[in-house]
C-alpha positions in Angstrom: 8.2 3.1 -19.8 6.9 6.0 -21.8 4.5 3.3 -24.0 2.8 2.0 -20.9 1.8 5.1 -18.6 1.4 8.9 -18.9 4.0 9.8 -15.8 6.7 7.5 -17.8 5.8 9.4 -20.8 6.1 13.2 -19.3 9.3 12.0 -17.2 11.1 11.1 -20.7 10.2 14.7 -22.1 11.2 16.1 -19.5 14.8 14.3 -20.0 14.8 15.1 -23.4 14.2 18.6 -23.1 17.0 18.7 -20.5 19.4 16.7 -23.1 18.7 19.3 -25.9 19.5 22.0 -23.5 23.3 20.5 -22.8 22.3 18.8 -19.3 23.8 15.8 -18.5 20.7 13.9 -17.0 21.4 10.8 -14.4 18.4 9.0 -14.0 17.6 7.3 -10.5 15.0 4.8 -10.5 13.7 4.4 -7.1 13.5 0.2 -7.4 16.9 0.4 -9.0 15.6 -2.1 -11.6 17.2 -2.7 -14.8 14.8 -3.5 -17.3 16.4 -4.4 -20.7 14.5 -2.4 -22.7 13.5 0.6 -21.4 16.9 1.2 -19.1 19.2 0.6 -22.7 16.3 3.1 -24.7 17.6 5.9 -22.1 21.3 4.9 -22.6 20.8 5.2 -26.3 20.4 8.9 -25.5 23.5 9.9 -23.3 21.3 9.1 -20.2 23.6 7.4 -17.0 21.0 5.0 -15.3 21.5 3.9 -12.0 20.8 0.5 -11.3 21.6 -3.0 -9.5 22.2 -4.1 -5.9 25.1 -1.6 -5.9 23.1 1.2 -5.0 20.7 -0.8 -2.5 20.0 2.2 -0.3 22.8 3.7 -1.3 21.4 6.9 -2.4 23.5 9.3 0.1 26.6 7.6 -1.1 26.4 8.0 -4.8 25.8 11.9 -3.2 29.1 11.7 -1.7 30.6 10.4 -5.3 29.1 12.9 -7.2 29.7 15.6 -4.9 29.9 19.4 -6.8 28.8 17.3 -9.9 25.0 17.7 -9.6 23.7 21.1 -10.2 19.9 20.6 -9.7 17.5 17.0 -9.0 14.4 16.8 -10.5 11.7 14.5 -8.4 8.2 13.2 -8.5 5.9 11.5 -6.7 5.3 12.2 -2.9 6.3 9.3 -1.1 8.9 8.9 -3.5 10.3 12.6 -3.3 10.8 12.6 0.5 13.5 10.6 1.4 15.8 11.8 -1.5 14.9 15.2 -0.2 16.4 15.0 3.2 19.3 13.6 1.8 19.9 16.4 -0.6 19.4 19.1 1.6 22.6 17.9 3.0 24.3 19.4 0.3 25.0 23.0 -0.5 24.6 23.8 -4.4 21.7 21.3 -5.7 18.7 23.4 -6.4 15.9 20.6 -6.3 12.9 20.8 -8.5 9.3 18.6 -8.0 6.9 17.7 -10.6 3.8 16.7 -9.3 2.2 14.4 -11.7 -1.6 15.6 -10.2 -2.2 16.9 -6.9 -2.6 13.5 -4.9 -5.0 14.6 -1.6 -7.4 16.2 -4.2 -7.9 12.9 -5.7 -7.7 11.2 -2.2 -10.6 13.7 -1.4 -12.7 12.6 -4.3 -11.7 9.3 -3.9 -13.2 9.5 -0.1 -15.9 11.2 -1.5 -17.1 8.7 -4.0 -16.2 5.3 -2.2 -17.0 6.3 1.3 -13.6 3.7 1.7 -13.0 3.8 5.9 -9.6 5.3 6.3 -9.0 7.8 3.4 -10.0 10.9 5.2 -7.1 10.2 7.3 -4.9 9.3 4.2 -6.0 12.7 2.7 -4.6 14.4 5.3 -1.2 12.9 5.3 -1.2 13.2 2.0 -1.8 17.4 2.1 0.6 17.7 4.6 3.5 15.2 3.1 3.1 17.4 -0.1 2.7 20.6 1.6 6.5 19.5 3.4 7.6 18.8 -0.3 6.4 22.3 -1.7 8.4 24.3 1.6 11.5 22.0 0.9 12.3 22.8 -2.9 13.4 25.3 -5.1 10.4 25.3 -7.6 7.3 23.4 -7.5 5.7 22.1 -11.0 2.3 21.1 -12.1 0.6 20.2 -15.1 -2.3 22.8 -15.1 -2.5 26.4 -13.9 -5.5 24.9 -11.6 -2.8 22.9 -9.9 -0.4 25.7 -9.4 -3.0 28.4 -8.7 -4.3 25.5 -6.0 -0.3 25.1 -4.6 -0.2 29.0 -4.4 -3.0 29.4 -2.4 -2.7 26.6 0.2 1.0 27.5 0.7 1.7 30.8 -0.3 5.3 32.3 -0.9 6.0 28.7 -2.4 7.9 29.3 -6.2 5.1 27.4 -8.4 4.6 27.4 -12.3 2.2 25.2 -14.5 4.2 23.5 -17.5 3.2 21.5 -20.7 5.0 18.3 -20.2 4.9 17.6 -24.3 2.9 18.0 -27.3 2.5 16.6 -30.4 4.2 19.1 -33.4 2.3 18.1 -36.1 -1.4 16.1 -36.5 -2.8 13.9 -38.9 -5.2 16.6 -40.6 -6.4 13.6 -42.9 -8.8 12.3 -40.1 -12.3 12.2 -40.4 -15.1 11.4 -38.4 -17.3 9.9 -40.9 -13.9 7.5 -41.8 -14.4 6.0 -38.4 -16.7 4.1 -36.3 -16.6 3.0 -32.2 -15.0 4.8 -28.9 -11.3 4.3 -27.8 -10.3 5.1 -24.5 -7.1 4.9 -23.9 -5.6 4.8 -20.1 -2.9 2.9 -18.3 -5.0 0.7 -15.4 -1.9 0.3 -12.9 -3.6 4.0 -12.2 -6.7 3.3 -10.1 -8.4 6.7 -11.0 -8.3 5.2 -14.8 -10.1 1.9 -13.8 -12.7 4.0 -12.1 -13.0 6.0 -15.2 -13.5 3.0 -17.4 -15.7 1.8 -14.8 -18.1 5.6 -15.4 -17.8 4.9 -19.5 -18.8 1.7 -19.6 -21.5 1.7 -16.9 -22.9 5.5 -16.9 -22.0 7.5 -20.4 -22.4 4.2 -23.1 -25.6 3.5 -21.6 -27.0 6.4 -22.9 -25.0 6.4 -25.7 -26.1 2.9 -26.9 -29.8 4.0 -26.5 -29.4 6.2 -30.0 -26.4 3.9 -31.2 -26.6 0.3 -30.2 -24.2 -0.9 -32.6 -21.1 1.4 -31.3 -18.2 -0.5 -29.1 -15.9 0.9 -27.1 -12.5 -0.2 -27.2 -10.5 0.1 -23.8 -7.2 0.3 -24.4 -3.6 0.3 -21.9 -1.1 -1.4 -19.9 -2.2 -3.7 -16.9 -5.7 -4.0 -16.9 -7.4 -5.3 -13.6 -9.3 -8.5 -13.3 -12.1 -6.0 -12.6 -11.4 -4.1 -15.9 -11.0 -7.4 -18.3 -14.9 -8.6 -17.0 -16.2 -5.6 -18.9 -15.0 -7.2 -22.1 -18.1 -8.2 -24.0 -20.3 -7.9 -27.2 -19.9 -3.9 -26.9 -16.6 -3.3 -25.2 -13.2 -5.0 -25.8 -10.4 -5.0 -23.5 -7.0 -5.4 -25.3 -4.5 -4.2 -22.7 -1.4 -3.2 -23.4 -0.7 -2.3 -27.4 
């Protein structure tokens, strides 16, 4: 759903990039959902989706189906990557390749740090070590920023790691101006709990501060599947729209 969240959005570059190099790209959605819009938008582009109770834990089988047809299986997400790991290291020839979306036991850590939440040192450290498993287990490991991958490096060296720009934009709207405009978007999708906490930080630390020089400005918090929590900060200064 490359509207609604930013790991939808780099996930669809990445297939599109793959489609303009030749590949022919089988997506695999872990809940095997078909959603009518999304699943026929990545049909639309020569994309074979996966879907239904046909493949109800039938991962290893489509394997056996499409066995010397895949070349290479790109994966994200830690909890998600793991299973379909083990069953590809059964076969000989698929070089396997993991995006990770953000380093998720750093922000565990901070997490831990911030909320004092009983439990997530523990969930820290299975985190580090169910990623650190990922990172020996593929081909080539992939992050967003150089930090990331100089991070990966470090913690688990001899691992092949490179930082990549999931997309850009090519052109920009060099029209804009400032002085055109007035308020403060920000712009996140809240099924991502490190987003709410940001809106959370805007709202209650930065606009404070901000509305002390410029009481009339309003903030405009913007994405997909706001909380409860999120929606009660709607008010004179801030609007909550949720998903546009």
């Amino acid at each position: 759903q490359p509207d609604r969240d930013a790991g939808s959005r780099t996930m669809v570059a990445f297939i599109d990039s793959l489609l303009e190099l030749g590949w022919l790209v089988k997506f695999w959605p872990d809940n095997l959902w078909y959603d009518e819009v999304y699943t026929q938008l990545l049909q639309k582009k020569g994309v074979e989706v996966l879907y239904g109770e046909k493949w109800y834990g039938g991962f290893e089988r489509y394997l056996e189906e499409c066995e010397g047809q895949i070349d290479a299986a790109l994966i994200s997400r830690p909890h998600i990557a793991a299973p379909y790991l083990r069953a590809i290291s059964k076969y000989d020839g698929i070089r396997t390749i993991y995006y990770g979306h953000d380093l998720h036991f750093r922000r565990l850590a901070r997490e831990s740090l911030a909320t004092k939440r009983a439990g997530a040192a523990d969930e820290c450290a299975r985190m580090e070590e169910l990623e650190r498993s990922i990172w020996r287990d593929v081909d080539l490991v992939l992050y967003p920023s150089h930090e990331e991958a100089d991070d990966v490096a470090r913690l688990q060296p001899g691992t092949a790691v490179r930082a990549i720009t999931p997309y850009a934009f090519d052109d920009f709207n060099e029209l804009a101006t400032a002085s055109s405009r007035q308020g403060v978007l920000f712009v996140a999708g809240f099924g991502h709990p490190p987003n709410v906490d940001a809106a959370f930080w805007l709202i209650n630390e930065i606009m404070p501060l901000v509305w002390d020089s410029f009481p009339d400005t309003v903030v405009t918090l913007v994405g997909a599947n706001p909380t409860q929590e999120v929606r009660a900060m709607a008010g004179a200064k801030a609007i909550v729209t949720g998903y546009v």
